[in-house]
Amino acid sequence: MGTLVILAILALVVLGFNNPLWWLAGAALLYLHFRYGRTGQGTAGSSAPRGPSGAGGSPARGDNDYRAYRQRRDQQARWERRYRRERPWMARQKRN
């Protein structure tokens, strides 16, 4: 997908030699690609959970979000099991 976007940007730049508005369209596409198109890399504000469907994102992005959620959930479960194993007296106190 990224290759198609880069090719589209290059085509808009080539078309821009006749009409500078194409350069603006290419710049806008480049901005949108870096802002929303790259999966696996987000800004600091984009780390919030989006829900099961990815909140309007592409299905692949939603899959990546769910995979990251599952990984965090499994890591948390491992930490909790380890904590209960290493500190059984604390785990008993919590249940009562």
Tab-separated table of N, CA and C in Angstrom:
chain	number	residue	atom	x	y	z
A	1	MET	N	0.826	-1.187	0.000
A	1	MET	CA	0.000	0.000	0.000
A	1	MET	C	0.868	1.248	0.000
A	2	GLY	N	1.940	1.227	0.776
A	2	GLY	CA	2.821	2.383	0.831
A	2	GLY	C	3.476	2.658	-0.514
A	3	THR	N	3.771	1.601	-1.267
A	3	THR	CA	4.381	1.775	-2.584
A	3	THR	C	3.435	2.505	-3.523
A	4	LEU	N	2.151	2.158	-3.464
A	4	LEU	CA	1.173	2.840	-4.312
A	4	LEU	C	1.054	4.318	-3.948
A	5	VAL	N	1.097	4.615	-2.687
A	5	VAL	CA	0.999	6.010	-2.257
A	5	VAL	C	2.217	6.792	-2.731
A	6	ILE	N	3.399	6.210	-2.594
A	6	ILE	CA	4.622	6.884	-3.045
A	6	ILE	C	4.581	7.095	-4.558
A	7	LEU	N	4.128	6.101	-5.313
A	7	LEU	CA	4.019	6.264	-6.760
A	7	LEU	C	3.012	7.353	-7.124
A	8	ALA	N	1.907	7.424	-6.385
A	8	ALA	CA	0.919	8.477	-6.628
A	8	ALA	C	1.510	9.853	-6.335
A	9	ILE	N	2.286	9.962	-5.292
A	9	ILE	CA	2.924	11.238	-4.952
A	9	ILE	C	3.904	11.636	-6.047
A	10	LEU	N	4.696	10.682	-6.522
A	10	LEU	CA	5.636	10.983	-7.603
A	10	LEU	C	4.908	11.406	-8.877
A	11	ALA	N	3.788	10.760	-9.189
A	11	ALA	CA	3.008	11.142	-10.360
A	11	ALA	C	2.462	12.564	-10.196
A	12	LEU	N	2.008	12.904	-9.013
A	12	LEU	CA	1.501	14.261	-8.779
A	12	LEU	C	2.616	15.296	-8.892
A	13	VAL	N	3.819	14.940	-8.460
A	13	VAL	CA	4.949	15.873	-8.594
A	13	VAL	C	5.283	16.082	-10.067
A	14	VAL	N	5.276	15.002	-10.851
A	14	VAL	CA	5.559	15.138	-12.285
A	14	VAL	C	4.486	15.986	-12.949
A	15	LEU	N	3.223	15.754	-12.613
A	15	LEU	CA	2.145	16.565	-13.167
A	15	LEU	C	2.241	18.016	-12.703
A	16	GLY	N	2.864	18.229	-11.574
A	16	GLY	CA	2.976	19.565	-11.012
A	16	GLY	C	3.859	20.499	-11.799
A	17	PHE	N	4.672	19.989	-12.731
A	17	PHE	CA	5.490	20.879	-13.549
A	17	PHE	C	4.620	21.729	-14.464
A	18	ASN	N	3.431	21.231	-14.818
A	18	ASN	CA	2.511	22.011	-15.651
A	18	ASN	C	1.524	22.811	-14.814
A	19	ASN	N	1.180	22.318	-13.647
A	19	ASN	CA	0.174	22.975	-12.812
A	19	ASN	C	0.577	22.794	-11.348
A	20	PRO	N	0.933	23.875	-10.656
A	20	PRO	CA	1.404	23.745	-9.260
A	20	PRO	C	0.350	23.206	-8.288
A	21	LEU	N	-0.906	23.200	-8.672
A	21	LEU	CA	-1.923	22.633	-7.782
A	21	LEU	C	-1.694	21.138	-7.555
A	22	TRP	N	-1.102	20.463	-8.550
A	22	TRP	CA	-0.798	19.043	-8.387
A	22	TRP	C	0.241	18.841	-7.292
A	23	TRP	N	1.178	19.796	-7.163
A	23	TRP	CA	2.167	19.708	-6.091
A	23	TRP	C	1.487	19.806	-4.729
A	24	LEU	N	0.501	20.682	-4.634
A	24	LEU	CA	-0.243	20.786	-3.373
A	24	LEU	C	-0.984	19.485	-3.071
A	25	ALA	N	-1.544	18.871	-4.110
A	25	ALA	CA	-2.233	17.593	-3.913
A	25	ALA	C	-1.235	16.520	-3.474
A	26	GLY	N	-0.052	16.523	-4.065
A	26	GLY	CA	0.981	15.567	-3.665
A	26	GLY	C	1.424	15.779	-2.227
A	27	ALA	N	1.587	17.051	-1.839
A	27	ALA	CA	1.974	17.356	-0.455
A	27	ALA	C	0.885	16.911	0.517
A	28	ALA	N	-0.383	17.134	0.144
A	28	ALA	CA	-1.494	16.715	1.008
A	28	ALA	C	-1.517	15.193	1.138
A	29	LEU	N	-1.292	14.495	0.042
A	29	LEU	CA	-1.274	13.030	0.086
A	29	LEU	C	-0.113	12.523	0.932
A	30	LEU	N	1.041	13.177	0.803
A	30	LEU	CA	2.194	12.793	1.619
A	30	LEU	C	1.912	13.010	3.097
A	31	TYR	N	1.291	14.142	3.424
A	31	TYR	CA	0.934	14.412	4.821
A	31	TYR	C	-0.033	13.352	5.346
A	32	LEU	N	-1.068	13.059	4.572
A	32	LEU	CA	-2.051	12.071	5.014
A	32	LEU	C	-1.421	10.686	5.164
A	33	HIS	N	-0.486	10.368	4.271
A	33	HIS	CA	0.174	9.057	4.371
A	33	HIS	C	0.989	8.960	5.660
A	34	PHE	N	1.736	9.999	5.997
A	34	PHE	CA	2.543	9.935	7.215
A	34	PHE	C	1.684	10.069	8.462
A	35	ARG	N	0.573	10.768	8.375
A	35	ARG	CA	-0.270	10.979	9.549
A	35	ARG	C	-1.134	9.756	9.858
A	36	TYR	N	-1.726	9.154	8.827
A	36	TYR	CA	-2.702	8.092	9.060
A	36	TYR	C	-2.352	6.759	8.400
A	37	GLY	N	-1.465	6.734	7.437
A	37	GLY	CA	-1.286	5.537	6.628
A	37	GLY	C	-0.310	4.523	7.153
A	38	ARG	N	0.629	4.921	7.983
A	38	ARG	CA	1.652	3.985	8.429
A	38	ARG	C	1.137	3.188	9.607
A	39	THR	N	1.163	1.847	9.487
A	39	THR	CA	0.719	0.994	10.581
A	39	THR	C	1.915	0.568	11.393
A	40	GLY	N	1.676	0.311	12.659
A	40	GLY	CA	2.755	-0.140	13.521
A	40	GLY	C	3.570	0.988	14.097
A	41	GLN	N	3.423	2.174	13.562
A	41	GLN	CA	4.138	3.328	14.069
A	41	GLN	C	3.123	4.434	14.249
A	42	GLY	N	2.986	4.917	15.451
A	42	GLY	CA	2.027	5.974	15.686
A	42	GLY	C	2.636	7.097	16.485
A	43	THR	N	1.876	8.164	16.609
A	43	THR	CA	2.318	9.260	17.447
A	43	THR	C	1.984	8.932	18.885
A	44	ALA	N	2.402	9.763	19.805
A	44	ALA	CA	2.164	9.488	21.220
A	44	ALA	C	0.673	9.446	21.524
A	45	GLY	N	-0.127	10.233	20.831
A	45	GLY	CA	-1.559	10.261	21.083
A	45	GLY	C	-2.309	9.109	20.457
A	46	SER	N	-1.683	8.360	19.581
A	46	SER	CA	-2.417	7.310	18.896
A	46	SER	C	-2.321	5.966	19.600
A	47	SER	N	-1.749	5.921	20.801
A	47	SER	CA	-1.609	4.643	21.480
A	47	SER	C	-2.859	4.265	22.279
A	48	ALA	N	-3.883	5.101	22.264
A	48	ALA	CA	-5.112	4.789	22.982
A	48	ALA	C	-5.845	3.660	22.273
A	49	PRO	N	-6.530	2.802	23.012
A	49	PRO	CA	-7.250	1.707	22.371
A	49	PRO	C	-8.391	2.244	21.519
A	50	ARG	N	-8.615	1.608	20.388
A	50	ARG	CA	-9.631	2.078	19.462
A	50	ARG	C	-10.880	1.210	19.471
A	51	GLY	N	-10.880	0.132	20.164
A	51	GLY	CA	-12.036	-0.752	20.149
A	51	GLY	C	-11.828	-1.877	19.161
A	52	PRO	N	-12.803	-2.783	19.042
A	52	PRO	CA	-12.612	-3.972	18.230
A	52	PRO	C	-12.525	-3.698	16.734
A	53	SER	N	-13.157	-2.650	16.220
A	53	SER	CA	-13.159	-2.442	14.782
A	53	SER	C	-12.060	-1.511	14.325
A	54	GLY	N	-11.282	-0.941	15.209
A	54	GLY	CA	-10.239	-0.027	14.802
A	54	GLY	C	-10.745	1.383	14.623
A	55	ALA	N	-11.971	1.672	14.991
A	55	ALA	CA	-12.582	3.007	14.939
A	55	ALA	C	-12.470	3.631	13.565
A	56	GLY	N	-12.917	2.935	12.539
A	56	GLY	CA	-12.950	3.500	11.213
A	56	GLY	C	-11.679	3.287	10.422
A	57	GLY	N	-10.672	2.676	10.994
A	57	GLY	CA	-9.435	2.425	10.270
A	57	GLY	C	-9.598	1.272	9.305
A	58	SER	N	-8.560	0.981	8.573
A	58	SER	CA	-8.620	-0.143	7.653
A	58	SER	C	-8.642	-1.445	8.455
A	59	PRO	N	-9.140	-2.530	7.872
A	59	PRO	CA	-9.175	-3.796	8.617
A	59	PRO	C	-7.796	-4.251	9.071
A	60	ALA	N	-6.774	-4.028	8.256
A	60	ALA	CA	-5.429	-4.454	8.650
A	60	ALA	C	-4.966	-3.680	9.876
A	61	ARG	N	-5.279	-2.403	9.927
A	61	ARG	CA	-4.892	-1.601	11.078
A	61	ARG	C	-5.645	-2.078	12.320
A	62	GLY	N	-6.921	-2.424	12.165
A	62	GLY	CA	-7.687	-2.957	13.283
A	62	GLY	C	-7.119	-4.265	13.778
A	63	ASP	N	-6.664	-5.101	12.847
A	63	ASP	CA	-6.041	-6.357	13.239
A	63	ASP	C	-4.774	-6.103	14.040
A	64	ASN	N	-3.986	-5.126	13.603
A	64	ASN	CA	-2.754	-4.803	14.324
A	64	ASN	C	-3.075	-4.262	15.706
A	65	ASP	N	-4.123	-3.440	15.809
A	65	ASP	CA	-4.503	-2.916	17.112
A	65	ASP	C	-4.932	-4.051	18.042
A	66	TYR	N	-5.705	-4.993	17.512
A	66	TYR	CA	-6.171	-6.098	18.339
A	66	TYR	C	-5.006	-6.993	18.731
A	67	ARG	N	-4.070	-7.192	17.806
A	67	ARG	CA	-2.896	-8.013	18.116
A	67	ARG	C	-2.078	-7.347	19.220
A	68	ALA	N	-1.919	-6.024	19.156
A	68	ALA	CA	-1.183	-5.310	20.198
A	68	ALA	C	-1.935	-5.389	21.523
A	69	TYR	N	-3.257	-5.286	21.474
A	69	TYR	CA	-4.069	-5.410	22.690
A	69	TYR	C	-3.886	-6.791	23.320
A	70	ARG	N	-3.962	-7.830	22.480
A	70	ARG	CA	-3.781	-9.191	23.000
A	70	ARG	C	-2.408	-9.375	23.608
A	71	GLN	N	-1.397	-8.796	22.974
A	71	GLN	CA	-0.041	-8.922	23.500
A	71	GLN	C	0.077	-8.225	24.855
A	72	ARG	N	-0.499	-7.028	24.993
A	72	ARG	CA	-0.465	-6.327	26.289
A	72	ARG	C	-1.242	-7.095	27.346
A	73	ARG	N	-2.398	-7.638	26.960
A	73	ARG	CA	-3.222	-8.399	27.897
A	73	ARG	C	-2.502	-9.650	28.374
A	74	ASP	N	-1.863	-10.367	27.459
A	74	ASP	CA	-1.132	-11.580	27.836
A	74	ASP	C	0.065	-11.254	28.718
A	75	GLN	N	0.748	-10.152	28.421
A	75	GLN	CA	1.886	-9.743	29.249
A	75	GLN	C	1.408	-9.401	30.660
A	76	GLN	N	0.293	-8.692	30.760
A	76	GLN	CA	-0.256	-8.350	32.081
A	76	GLN	C	-0.625	-9.614	32.849
A	77	ALA	N	-1.220	-10.593	32.168
A	77	ALA	CA	-1.581	-11.849	32.830
A	77	ALA	C	-0.336	-12.588	33.318
A	78	ARG	N	0.733	-12.580	32.509
A	78	ARG	CA	1.977	-13.221	32.946
A	78	ARG	C	2.545	-12.531	34.181
A	79	TRP	N	2.506	-11.179	34.201
A	79	TRP	CA	3.007	-10.443	35.368
A	79	TRP	C	2.191	-10.773	36.620
A	80	GLU	N	0.870	-10.864	36.444
A	80	GLU	CA	0.015	-11.160	37.599
A	80	GLU	C	0.260	-12.580	38.121
A	81	ARG	N	0.418	-13.547	37.212
A	81	ARG	CA	0.719	-14.914	37.654
A	81	ARG	C	2.057	-14.971	38.371
A	82	ARG	N	3.032	-14.264	37.836
A	82	ARG	CA	4.344	-14.246	38.481
A	82	ARG	C	4.261	-13.603	39.859
A	83	TYR	N	3.504	-12.521	39.966
A	83	TYR	CA	3.355	-11.852	41.256
A	83	TYR	C	2.713	-12.794	42.278
A	84	ARG	N	1.649	-13.510	41.865
A	84	ARG	CA	0.995	-14.455	42.780
A	84	ARG	C	1.913	-15.604	43.161
A	85	ARG	N	2.747	-16.032	42.227
A	85	ARG	CA	3.673	-17.131	42.497
A	85	ARG	C	4.777	-16.693	43.464
A	86	GLU	N	5.284	-15.462	43.286
A	86	GLU	CA	6.396	-14.990	44.117
A	86	GLU	C	5.938	-14.447	45.469
A	87	ARG	N	4.710	-14.007	45.568
A	87	ARG	CA	4.201	-13.427	46.818
A	87	ARG	C	2.842	-14.039	47.168
A	88	PRO	N	2.805	-15.322	47.524
A	88	PRO	CA	1.518	-15.980	47.777
A	88	PRO	C	0.778	-15.372	48.961
A	89	TRP	N	1.509	-14.845	49.973
A	89	TRP	CA	0.834	-14.261	51.132
A	89	TRP	C	0.094	-12.986	50.755
A	90	MET	N	0.609	-12.211	49.769
A	90	MET	CA	-0.061	-10.995	49.335
A	90	MET	C	-1.300	-11.334	48.524
A	91	ALA	N	-1.205	-12.385	47.714
A	91	ALA	CA	-2.346	-12.781	46.897
A	91	ALA	C	-3.493	-13.268	47.783
A	92	ARG	N	-3.178	-13.974	48.877
A	92	ARG	CA	-4.235	-14.435	49.794
A	92	ARG	C	-4.892	-13.270	50.502
A	93	GLN	N	-4.131	-12.253	50.858
A	93	GLN	CA	-4.696	-11.100	51.547
A	93	GLN	C	-5.650	-10.342	50.650
A	94	LYS	N	-5.392	-10.283	49.359
A	94	LYS	CA	-6.258	-9.557	48.436
A	94	LYS	C	-7.614	-10.231	48.304
A	95	ARG	N	-7.642	-11.549	48.324
A	95	ARG	CA	-8.904	-12.272	48.117
A	95	ARG	C	-9.842	-12.152	49.306
A	96	ASN	N	-9.346	-11.954	50.485
A	96	ASN	CA	-10.200	-11.893	51.687
A	96	ASN	C	-10.798	-10.549	51.889
